[in-house]
Coordinates of C-alpha atoms and ligand atoms in Angstrom, one line a residue:
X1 CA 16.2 -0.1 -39.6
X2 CA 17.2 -2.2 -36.9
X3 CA 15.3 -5.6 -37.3
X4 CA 15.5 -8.6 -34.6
X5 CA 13.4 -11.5 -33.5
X6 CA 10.3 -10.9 -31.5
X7 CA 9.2 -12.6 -28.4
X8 CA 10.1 -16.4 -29.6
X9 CA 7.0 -16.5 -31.8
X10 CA 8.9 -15.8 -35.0
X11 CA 7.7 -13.0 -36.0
X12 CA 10.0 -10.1 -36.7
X13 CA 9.5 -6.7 -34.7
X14 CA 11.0 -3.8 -35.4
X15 CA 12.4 -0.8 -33.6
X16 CA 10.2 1.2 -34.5
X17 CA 7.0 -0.6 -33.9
X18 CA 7.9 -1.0 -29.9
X19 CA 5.6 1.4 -27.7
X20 CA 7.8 2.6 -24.5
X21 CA 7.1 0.9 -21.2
X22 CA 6.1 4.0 -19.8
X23 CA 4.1 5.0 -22.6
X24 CA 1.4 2.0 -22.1
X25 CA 1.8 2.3 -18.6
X26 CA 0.6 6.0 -19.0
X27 CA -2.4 5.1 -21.2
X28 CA -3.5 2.7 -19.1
X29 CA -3.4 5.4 -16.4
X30 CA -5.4 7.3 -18.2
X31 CA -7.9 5.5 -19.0
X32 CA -8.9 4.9 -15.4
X33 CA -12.1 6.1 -14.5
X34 CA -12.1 7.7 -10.9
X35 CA -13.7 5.9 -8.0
X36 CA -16.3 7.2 -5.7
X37 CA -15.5 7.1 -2.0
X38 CA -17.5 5.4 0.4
X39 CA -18.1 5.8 4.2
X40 CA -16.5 3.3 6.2
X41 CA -16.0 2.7 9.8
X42 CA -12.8 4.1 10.9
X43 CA -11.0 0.2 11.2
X44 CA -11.9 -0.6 7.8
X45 CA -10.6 2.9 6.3
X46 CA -7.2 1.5 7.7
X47 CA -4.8 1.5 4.5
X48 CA -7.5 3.3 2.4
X49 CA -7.0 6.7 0.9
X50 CA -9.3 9.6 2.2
X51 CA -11.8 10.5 -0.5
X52 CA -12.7 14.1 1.6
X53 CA -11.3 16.1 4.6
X54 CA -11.9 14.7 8.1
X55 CA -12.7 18.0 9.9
X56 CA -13.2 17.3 14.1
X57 CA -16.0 18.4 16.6
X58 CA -14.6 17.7 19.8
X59 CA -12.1 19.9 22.7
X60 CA -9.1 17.3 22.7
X61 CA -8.4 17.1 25.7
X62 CA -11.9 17.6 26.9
X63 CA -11.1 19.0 30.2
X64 CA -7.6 19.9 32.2
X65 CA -6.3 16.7 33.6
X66 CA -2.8 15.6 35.4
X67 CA 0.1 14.0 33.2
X68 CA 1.5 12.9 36.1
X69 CA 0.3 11.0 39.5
X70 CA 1.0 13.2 42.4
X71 CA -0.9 16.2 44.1
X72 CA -2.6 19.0 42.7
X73 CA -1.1 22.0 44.1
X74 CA -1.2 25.9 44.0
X75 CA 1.7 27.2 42.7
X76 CA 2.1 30.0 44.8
X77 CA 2.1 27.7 48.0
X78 CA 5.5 26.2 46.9
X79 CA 7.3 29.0 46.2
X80 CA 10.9 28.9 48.2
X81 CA 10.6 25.2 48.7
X82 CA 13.7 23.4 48.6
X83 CA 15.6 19.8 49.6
X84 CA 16.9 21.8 53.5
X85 CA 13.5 23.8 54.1
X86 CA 10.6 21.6 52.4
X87 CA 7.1 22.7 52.7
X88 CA 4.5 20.7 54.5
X89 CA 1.0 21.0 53.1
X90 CA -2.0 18.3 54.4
X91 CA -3.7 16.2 52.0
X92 CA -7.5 17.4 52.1
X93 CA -8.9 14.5 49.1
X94 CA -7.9 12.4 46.5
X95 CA -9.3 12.7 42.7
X96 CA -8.9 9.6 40.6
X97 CA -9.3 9.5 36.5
X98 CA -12.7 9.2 35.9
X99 CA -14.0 10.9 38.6
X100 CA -17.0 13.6 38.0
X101 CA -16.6 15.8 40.4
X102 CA -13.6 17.2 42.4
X103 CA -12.5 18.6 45.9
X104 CA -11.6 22.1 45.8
X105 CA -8.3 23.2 46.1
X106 CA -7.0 26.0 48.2
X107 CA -4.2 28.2 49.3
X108 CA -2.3 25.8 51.8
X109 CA -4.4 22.7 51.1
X110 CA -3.3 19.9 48.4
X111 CA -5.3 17.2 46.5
X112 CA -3.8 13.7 46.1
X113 CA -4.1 13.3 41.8
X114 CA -4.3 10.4 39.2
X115 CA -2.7 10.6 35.6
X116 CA -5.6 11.8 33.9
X117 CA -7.8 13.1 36.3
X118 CA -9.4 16.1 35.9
X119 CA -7.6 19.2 38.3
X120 CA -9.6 20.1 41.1
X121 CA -10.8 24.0 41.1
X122 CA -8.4 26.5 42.7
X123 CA -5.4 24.1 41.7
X124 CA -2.8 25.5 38.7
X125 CA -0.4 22.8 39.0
X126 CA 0.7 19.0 39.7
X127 CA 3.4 17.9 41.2
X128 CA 5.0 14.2 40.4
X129 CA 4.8 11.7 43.6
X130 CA 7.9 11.0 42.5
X131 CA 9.3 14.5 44.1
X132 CA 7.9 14.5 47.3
X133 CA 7.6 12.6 50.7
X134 CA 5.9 12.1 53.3
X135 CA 2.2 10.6 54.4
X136 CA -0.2 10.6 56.7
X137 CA -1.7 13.4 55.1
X138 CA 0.9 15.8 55.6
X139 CA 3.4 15.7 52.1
X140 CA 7.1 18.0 52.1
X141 CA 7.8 19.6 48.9
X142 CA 11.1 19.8 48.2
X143 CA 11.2 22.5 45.3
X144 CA 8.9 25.2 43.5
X145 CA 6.6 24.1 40.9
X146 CA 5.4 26.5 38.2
X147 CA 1.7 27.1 37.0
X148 CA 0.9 24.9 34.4
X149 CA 3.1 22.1 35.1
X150 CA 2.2 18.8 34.7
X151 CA -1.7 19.9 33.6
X152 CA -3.2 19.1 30.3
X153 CA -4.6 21.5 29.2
X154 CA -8.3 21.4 27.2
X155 CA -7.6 22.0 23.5
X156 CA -4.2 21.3 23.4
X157 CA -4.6 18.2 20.9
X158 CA -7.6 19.2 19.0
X159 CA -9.6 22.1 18.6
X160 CA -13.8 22.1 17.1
X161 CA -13.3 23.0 13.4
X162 CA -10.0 21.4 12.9
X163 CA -8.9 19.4 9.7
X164 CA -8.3 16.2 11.4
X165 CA -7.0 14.2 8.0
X166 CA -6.8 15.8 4.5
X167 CA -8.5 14.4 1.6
X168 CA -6.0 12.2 0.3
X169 CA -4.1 10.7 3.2
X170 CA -3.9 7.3 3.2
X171 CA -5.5 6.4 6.8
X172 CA -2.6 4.8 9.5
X173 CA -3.0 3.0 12.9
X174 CA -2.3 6.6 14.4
X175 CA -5.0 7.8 11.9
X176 CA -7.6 5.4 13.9
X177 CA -6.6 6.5 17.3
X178 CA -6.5 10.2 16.5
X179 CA -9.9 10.0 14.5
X180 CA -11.8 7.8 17.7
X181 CA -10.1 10.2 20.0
X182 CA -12.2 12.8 18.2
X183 CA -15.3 10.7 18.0
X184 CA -15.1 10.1 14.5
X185 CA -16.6 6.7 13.7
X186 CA -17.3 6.7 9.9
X187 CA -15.2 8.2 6.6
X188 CA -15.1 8.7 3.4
X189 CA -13.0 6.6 1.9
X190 CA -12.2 5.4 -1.8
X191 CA -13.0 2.2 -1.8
X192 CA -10.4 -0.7 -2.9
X193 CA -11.2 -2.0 -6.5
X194 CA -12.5 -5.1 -7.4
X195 CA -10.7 -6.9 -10.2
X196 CA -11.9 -9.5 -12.2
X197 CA -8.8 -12.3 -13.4
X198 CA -9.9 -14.3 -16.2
X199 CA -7.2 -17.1 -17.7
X200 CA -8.1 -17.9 -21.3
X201 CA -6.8 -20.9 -22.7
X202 CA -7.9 -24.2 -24.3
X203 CA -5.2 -25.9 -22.8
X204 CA -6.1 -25.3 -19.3
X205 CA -7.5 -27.0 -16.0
X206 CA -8.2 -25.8 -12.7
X207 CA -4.9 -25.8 -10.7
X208 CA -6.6 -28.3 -8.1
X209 CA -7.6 -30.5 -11.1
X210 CA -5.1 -33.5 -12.4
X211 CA -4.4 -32.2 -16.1
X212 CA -5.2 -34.7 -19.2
X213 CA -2.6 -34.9 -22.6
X214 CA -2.0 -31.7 -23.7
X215 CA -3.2 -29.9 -20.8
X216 CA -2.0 -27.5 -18.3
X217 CA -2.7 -26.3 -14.8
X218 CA -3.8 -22.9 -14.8
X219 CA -1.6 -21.4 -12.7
X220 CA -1.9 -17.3 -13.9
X221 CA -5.3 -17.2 -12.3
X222 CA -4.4 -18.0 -8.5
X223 CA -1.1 -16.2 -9.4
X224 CA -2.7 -12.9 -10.3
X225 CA -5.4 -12.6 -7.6
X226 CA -3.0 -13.0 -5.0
X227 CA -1.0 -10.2 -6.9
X228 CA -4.3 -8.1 -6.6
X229 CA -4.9 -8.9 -3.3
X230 CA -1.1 -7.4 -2.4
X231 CA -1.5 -4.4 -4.5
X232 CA -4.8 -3.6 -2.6
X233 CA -7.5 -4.9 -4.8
X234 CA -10.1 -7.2 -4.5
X235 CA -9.8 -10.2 -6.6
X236 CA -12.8 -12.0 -8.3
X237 CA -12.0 -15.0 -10.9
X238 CA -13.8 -15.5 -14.1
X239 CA -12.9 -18.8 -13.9
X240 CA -11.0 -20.5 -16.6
X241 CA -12.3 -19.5 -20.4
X242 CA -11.8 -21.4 -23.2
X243 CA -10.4 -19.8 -26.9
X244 CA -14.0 -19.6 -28.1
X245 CA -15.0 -16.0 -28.9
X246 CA -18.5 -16.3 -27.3
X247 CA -17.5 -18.0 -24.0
X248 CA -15.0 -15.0 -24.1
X249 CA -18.1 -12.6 -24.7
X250 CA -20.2 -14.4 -22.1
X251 CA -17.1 -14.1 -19.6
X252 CA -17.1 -10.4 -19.5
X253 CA -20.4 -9.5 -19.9
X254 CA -21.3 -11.7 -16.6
X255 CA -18.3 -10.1 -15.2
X256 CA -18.9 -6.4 -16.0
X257 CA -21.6 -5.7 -13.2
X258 CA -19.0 -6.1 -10.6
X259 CA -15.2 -5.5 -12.0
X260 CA -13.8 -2.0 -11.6
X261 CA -10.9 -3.4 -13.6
X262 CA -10.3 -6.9 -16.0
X263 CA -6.9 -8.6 -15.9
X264 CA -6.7 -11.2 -18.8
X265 CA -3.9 -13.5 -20.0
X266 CA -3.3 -15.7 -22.5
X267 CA -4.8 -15.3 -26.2
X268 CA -3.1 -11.7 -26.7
X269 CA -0.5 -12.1 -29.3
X270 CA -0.7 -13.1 -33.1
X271 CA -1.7 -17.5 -32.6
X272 CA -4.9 -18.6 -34.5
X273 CA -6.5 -18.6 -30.7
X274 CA -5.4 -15.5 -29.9
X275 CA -8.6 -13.8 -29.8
X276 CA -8.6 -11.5 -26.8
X277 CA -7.9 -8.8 -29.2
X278 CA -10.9 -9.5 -31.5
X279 CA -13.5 -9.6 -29.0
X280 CA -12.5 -7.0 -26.4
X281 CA -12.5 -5.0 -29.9
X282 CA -16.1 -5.8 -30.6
X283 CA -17.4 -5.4 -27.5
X284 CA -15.8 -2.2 -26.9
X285 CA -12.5 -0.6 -27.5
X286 CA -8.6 -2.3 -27.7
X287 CA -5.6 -1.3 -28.4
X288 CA -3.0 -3.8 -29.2
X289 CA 0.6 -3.1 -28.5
X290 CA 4.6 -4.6 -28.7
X291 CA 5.7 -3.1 -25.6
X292 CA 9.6 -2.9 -25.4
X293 CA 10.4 -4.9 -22.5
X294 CA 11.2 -8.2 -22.4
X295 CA 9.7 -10.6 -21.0
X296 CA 6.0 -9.2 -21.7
X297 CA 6.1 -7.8 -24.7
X298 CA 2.5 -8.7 -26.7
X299 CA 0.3 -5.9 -24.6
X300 CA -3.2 -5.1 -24.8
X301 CA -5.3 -2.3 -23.1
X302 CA -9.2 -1.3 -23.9
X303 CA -12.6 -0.6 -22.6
X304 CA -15.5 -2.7 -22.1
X305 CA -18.5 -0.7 -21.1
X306 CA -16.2 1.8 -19.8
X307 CA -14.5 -0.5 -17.5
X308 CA -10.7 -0.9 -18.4
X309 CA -9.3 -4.2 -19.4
X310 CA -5.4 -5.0 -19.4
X311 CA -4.3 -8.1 -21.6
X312 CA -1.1 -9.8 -20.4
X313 CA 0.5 -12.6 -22.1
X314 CA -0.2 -16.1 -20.9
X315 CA 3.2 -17.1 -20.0
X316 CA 3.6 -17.3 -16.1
X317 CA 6.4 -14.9 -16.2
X318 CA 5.0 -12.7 -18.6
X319 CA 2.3 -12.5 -17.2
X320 CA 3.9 -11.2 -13.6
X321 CA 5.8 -9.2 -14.9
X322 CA 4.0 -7.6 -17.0
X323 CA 0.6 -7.4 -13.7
X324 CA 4.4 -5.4 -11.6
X325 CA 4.5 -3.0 -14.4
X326 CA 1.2 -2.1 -15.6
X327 CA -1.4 -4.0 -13.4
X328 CA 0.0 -3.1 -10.3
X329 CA 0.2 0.9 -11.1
X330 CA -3.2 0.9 -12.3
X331 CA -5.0 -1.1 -9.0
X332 CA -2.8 1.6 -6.9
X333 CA -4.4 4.5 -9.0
X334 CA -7.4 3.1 -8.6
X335 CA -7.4 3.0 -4.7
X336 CA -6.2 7.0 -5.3
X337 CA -2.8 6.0 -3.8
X338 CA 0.3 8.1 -5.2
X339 CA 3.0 5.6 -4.1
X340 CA 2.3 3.4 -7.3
X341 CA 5.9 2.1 -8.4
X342 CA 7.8 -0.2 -6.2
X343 CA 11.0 0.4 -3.8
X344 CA 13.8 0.4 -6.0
X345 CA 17.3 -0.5 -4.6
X346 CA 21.0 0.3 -6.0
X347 CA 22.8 -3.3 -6.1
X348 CA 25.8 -4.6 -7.6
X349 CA 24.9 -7.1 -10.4
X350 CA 27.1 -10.1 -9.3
X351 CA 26.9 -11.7 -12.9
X352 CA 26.6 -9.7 -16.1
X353 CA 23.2 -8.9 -17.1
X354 CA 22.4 -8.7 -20.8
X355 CA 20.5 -6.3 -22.3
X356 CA 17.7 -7.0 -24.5
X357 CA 18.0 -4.9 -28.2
X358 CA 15.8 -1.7 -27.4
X359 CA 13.9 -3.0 -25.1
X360 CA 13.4 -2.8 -21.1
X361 CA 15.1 -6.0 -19.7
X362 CA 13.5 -6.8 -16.2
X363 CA 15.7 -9.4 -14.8
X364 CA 14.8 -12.0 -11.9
X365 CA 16.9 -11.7 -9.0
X366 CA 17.7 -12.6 -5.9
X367 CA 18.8 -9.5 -3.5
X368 CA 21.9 -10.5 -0.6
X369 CA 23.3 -7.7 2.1
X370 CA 26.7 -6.9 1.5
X371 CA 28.3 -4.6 3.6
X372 CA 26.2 -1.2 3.4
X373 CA 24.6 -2.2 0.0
X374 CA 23.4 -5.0 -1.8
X375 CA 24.1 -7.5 -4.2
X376 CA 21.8 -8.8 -7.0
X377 CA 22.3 -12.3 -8.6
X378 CA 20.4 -13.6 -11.0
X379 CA 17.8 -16.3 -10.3
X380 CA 18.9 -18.9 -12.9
X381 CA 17.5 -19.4 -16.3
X382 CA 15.4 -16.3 -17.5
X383 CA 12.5 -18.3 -19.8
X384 CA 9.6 -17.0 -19.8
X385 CA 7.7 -20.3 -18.6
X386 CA 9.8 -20.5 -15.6
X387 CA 7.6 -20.0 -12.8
X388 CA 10.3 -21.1 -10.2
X389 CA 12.4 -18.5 -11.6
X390 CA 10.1 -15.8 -10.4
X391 CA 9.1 -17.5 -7.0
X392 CA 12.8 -17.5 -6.0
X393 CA 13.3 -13.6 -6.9
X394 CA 13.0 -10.8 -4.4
X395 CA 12.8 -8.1 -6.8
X396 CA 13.5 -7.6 -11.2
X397 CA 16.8 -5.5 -11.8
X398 CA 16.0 -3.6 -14.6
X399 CA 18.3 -3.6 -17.5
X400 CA 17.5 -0.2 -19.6
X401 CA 16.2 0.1 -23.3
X402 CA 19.5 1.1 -24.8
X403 CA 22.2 -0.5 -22.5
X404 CA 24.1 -3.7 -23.8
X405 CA 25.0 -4.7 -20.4
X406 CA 25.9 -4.4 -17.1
X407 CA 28.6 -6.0 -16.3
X408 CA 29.3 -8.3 -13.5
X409 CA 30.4 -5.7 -10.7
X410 CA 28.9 -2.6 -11.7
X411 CA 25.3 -1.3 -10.3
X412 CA 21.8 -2.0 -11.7
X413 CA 18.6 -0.4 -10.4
X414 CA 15.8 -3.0 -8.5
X415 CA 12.4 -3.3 -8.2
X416 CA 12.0 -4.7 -4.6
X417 CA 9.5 -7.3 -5.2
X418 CA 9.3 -8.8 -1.8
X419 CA 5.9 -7.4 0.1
X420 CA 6.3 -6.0 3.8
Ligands
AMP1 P1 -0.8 -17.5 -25.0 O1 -0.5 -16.1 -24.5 O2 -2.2 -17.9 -24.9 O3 -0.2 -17.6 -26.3 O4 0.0 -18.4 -24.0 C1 1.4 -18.4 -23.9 C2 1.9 -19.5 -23.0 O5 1.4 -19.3 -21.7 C3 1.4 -20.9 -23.4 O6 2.4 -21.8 -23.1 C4 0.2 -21.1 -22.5 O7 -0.1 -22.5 -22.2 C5 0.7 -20.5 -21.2 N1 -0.5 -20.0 -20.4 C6 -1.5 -19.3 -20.9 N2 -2.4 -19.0 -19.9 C7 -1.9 -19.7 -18.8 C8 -2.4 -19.8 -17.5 N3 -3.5 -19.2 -17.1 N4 -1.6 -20.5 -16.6 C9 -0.4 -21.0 -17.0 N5 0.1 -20.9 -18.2 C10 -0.7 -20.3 -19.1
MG2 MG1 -3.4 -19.4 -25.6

């Protein structure tokens, strides 16, 4: 049996107690409930996933119209026209876009035409300004035009019945235009979760607060909002919780009415105060985990009320890391996205990076450009109390379960960490 130290706590872990990365991620997953959608106004479905099909009403366009400015012409009447022999038609009106009602066009007569105007009656054509000349109401063409060009035609875009959006698309800028175009002003949309942060510790003050002897600003709880504000939830704060079992209790039950998710940290491993697991047990159910990764490794996932809670470890970097890999999937899943993991690049490690004994080693780093590719360097000391360690990283090169190394040189994988 392979035996070494745990995460610096002094306990002893071994192999075969570790539960796979992507094995907690997965029951996490699955033990998300689904969300109902909600209609929305078309500007706040922006970045939201469809929760049903969009299907249209509307002729798009509405009516035949000119692309083009210029004059709207039979066909016919330009047939032969060239550069040498032109032909020489008067100008009998002008329609501009907008306009409700039209002259008529007919054989040997032209209408002057604005981009987007609708085409007079009797014309099957426009021809661009830009290829004729003349004034004065008389205008030489200088070459044959066919039927159809430069005229929108009604129903080109959209047709009534049509599946604008499926269920499921995540709704775009072009989404907004194409859904007003069709007169679309409300959706169904699922709606972005709310998630409740709550930072348990004794030893902790507000971070706007000056700390006393012994204490510490709590820094997990700003931290991890803003990480679920990124991701696409809504972040709500518990406020800071002491290690007392009924404050604990009180904490989520006050919570409950408006959390589709809890993110905890601190009190999750094996200290006399760690009693996240204890009550999360009795007020529902937990599951208590040594996930093999490093740093991150004490894990916790349950149920209160039917409302999933994730336990991360109360050191800062722990705790981020551990929000990218199993926090972060879940908010995603909740907002029905698919896109759930980050970017991952190819980079050249420009140090060695050391593995971590059967575990998942997520290294901070700093990404550079170098030539077509990229170079990953490690952001200085790796502890897992180093919040300036993660600030300076733009992503965490992953170092696999079973790999000693990688040596200085040779590639590593990359979760792109930096937001667009
Ligand atoms: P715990 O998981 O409660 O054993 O805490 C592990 C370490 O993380 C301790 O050094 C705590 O002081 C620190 N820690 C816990 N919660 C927070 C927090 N909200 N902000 C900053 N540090 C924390
Ligand atoms: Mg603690």
């Amino acid at each position: 049996m392979t035996r070494f130290v745990g995460h610096g706590r002094g306990e002893v872990t071994t192999a075969e107690e570790l539960v796979p990365v992507d094995a907690h991620l997965q029951a996490i997953l699955d033990s998300l409930p689904g969300q109902d959608a909600i209609e929305l106004t078309v500007i706040d479905a922006l970045g939201l996933v469809l929760g049903a099909d969009v299907v249209g009403h509307t002729t798009l366009p509405p009516f035949a119209n000119a692309a083009m400015d210029g004059y709207a012409v039979v066909a016919d009447d330009l047939v032969g026209a060239t550069v040498e022999q032109p032909v020489r038609l008067p100008v009998v009106g002008e329609v501009v876009a907008g306009a409700q009602s039209t002259p008529e066009v007919t054989p040997g007569r032209v209408v002057r035409i604005m981009t987007g105007a609708p085409l007079p009656r009797g014309a099957d054509a426009v021809v661009p300004v830009e290829t004729t000349s003349g004034s004065d109401g008389q205008i030489a063409f200088h070459r044959a035009v066919e039927a159809g060009a430069h005229v929108r035609l009604p129903g080109e875009d959209l047709e009534p019945g049509q599946v604008l959006l499926r269920a499921g698309r995540r709704v775009q800028p072009a989404d907004v235009g194409l859904l007003s175009a069709a007169g679309v002003a409300r959706v169904l949309c699922v709606p972005p979760p709310r998630v409740v942060v709550l930072s348990s510790g004794d030893e902790l003050v507000q971070a706007t607060r000056e700390p006393g002897p012994g204490q510490i600003r709590d820094s997990n709880g700003p931290m991890l909002a803003s990480m679920v504000r990124a991701a696409g939830g809504i972040p709500f704060t518990s406020g800071i919780v002491p290690d007392d079992r009924k404050a604990l209790m009180y904490a989520f039950d006050t919570n409950l009415g408006h959390a589709d998710l809890f993110v905890c940290t601190g009190g999750a491993s094996a200290g006399t105060r760690d009693l996240l697991p204890d009550v999360i047990g009795a007020m529902g159910e937990v599951h208590t985990a040594k996930v093999a990764m490093r740093p991150g490794m004490p894990q916790i996932r349950g149920l209160i009320g039917g409302t999933p809670v994730i336990g991360l470890p109360g050191n800062p970097v722990s705790a981020f890391v551990s929000f990218e890999v199993f926090v972060r999937p879940a908010i995603r899943r909740l907002q029905g996205r698919r896109d759930m993991a980050r970017p991952v690049v190819t980079a050249r490690a420009t140090e060695d990076l050391r593995g971590a004994a059967n575990k998942r080693h997520f290294v901070r780093v700093r990404l550079a450009r170098e030539n077509d590719g990229w170079t990953a360097t490690p952001t200085g000391a790796q502890g897992s109390h180093l919040l300036s360690s993660i600030s300076a990283a733009d992503g965490l090169a992953v170092v696999p379960e079973h790999v000693e190394v990688i040596a200085a040189g040779d590639h590593v994988r990359v979760q792109v960490l930096v937001e667009g």
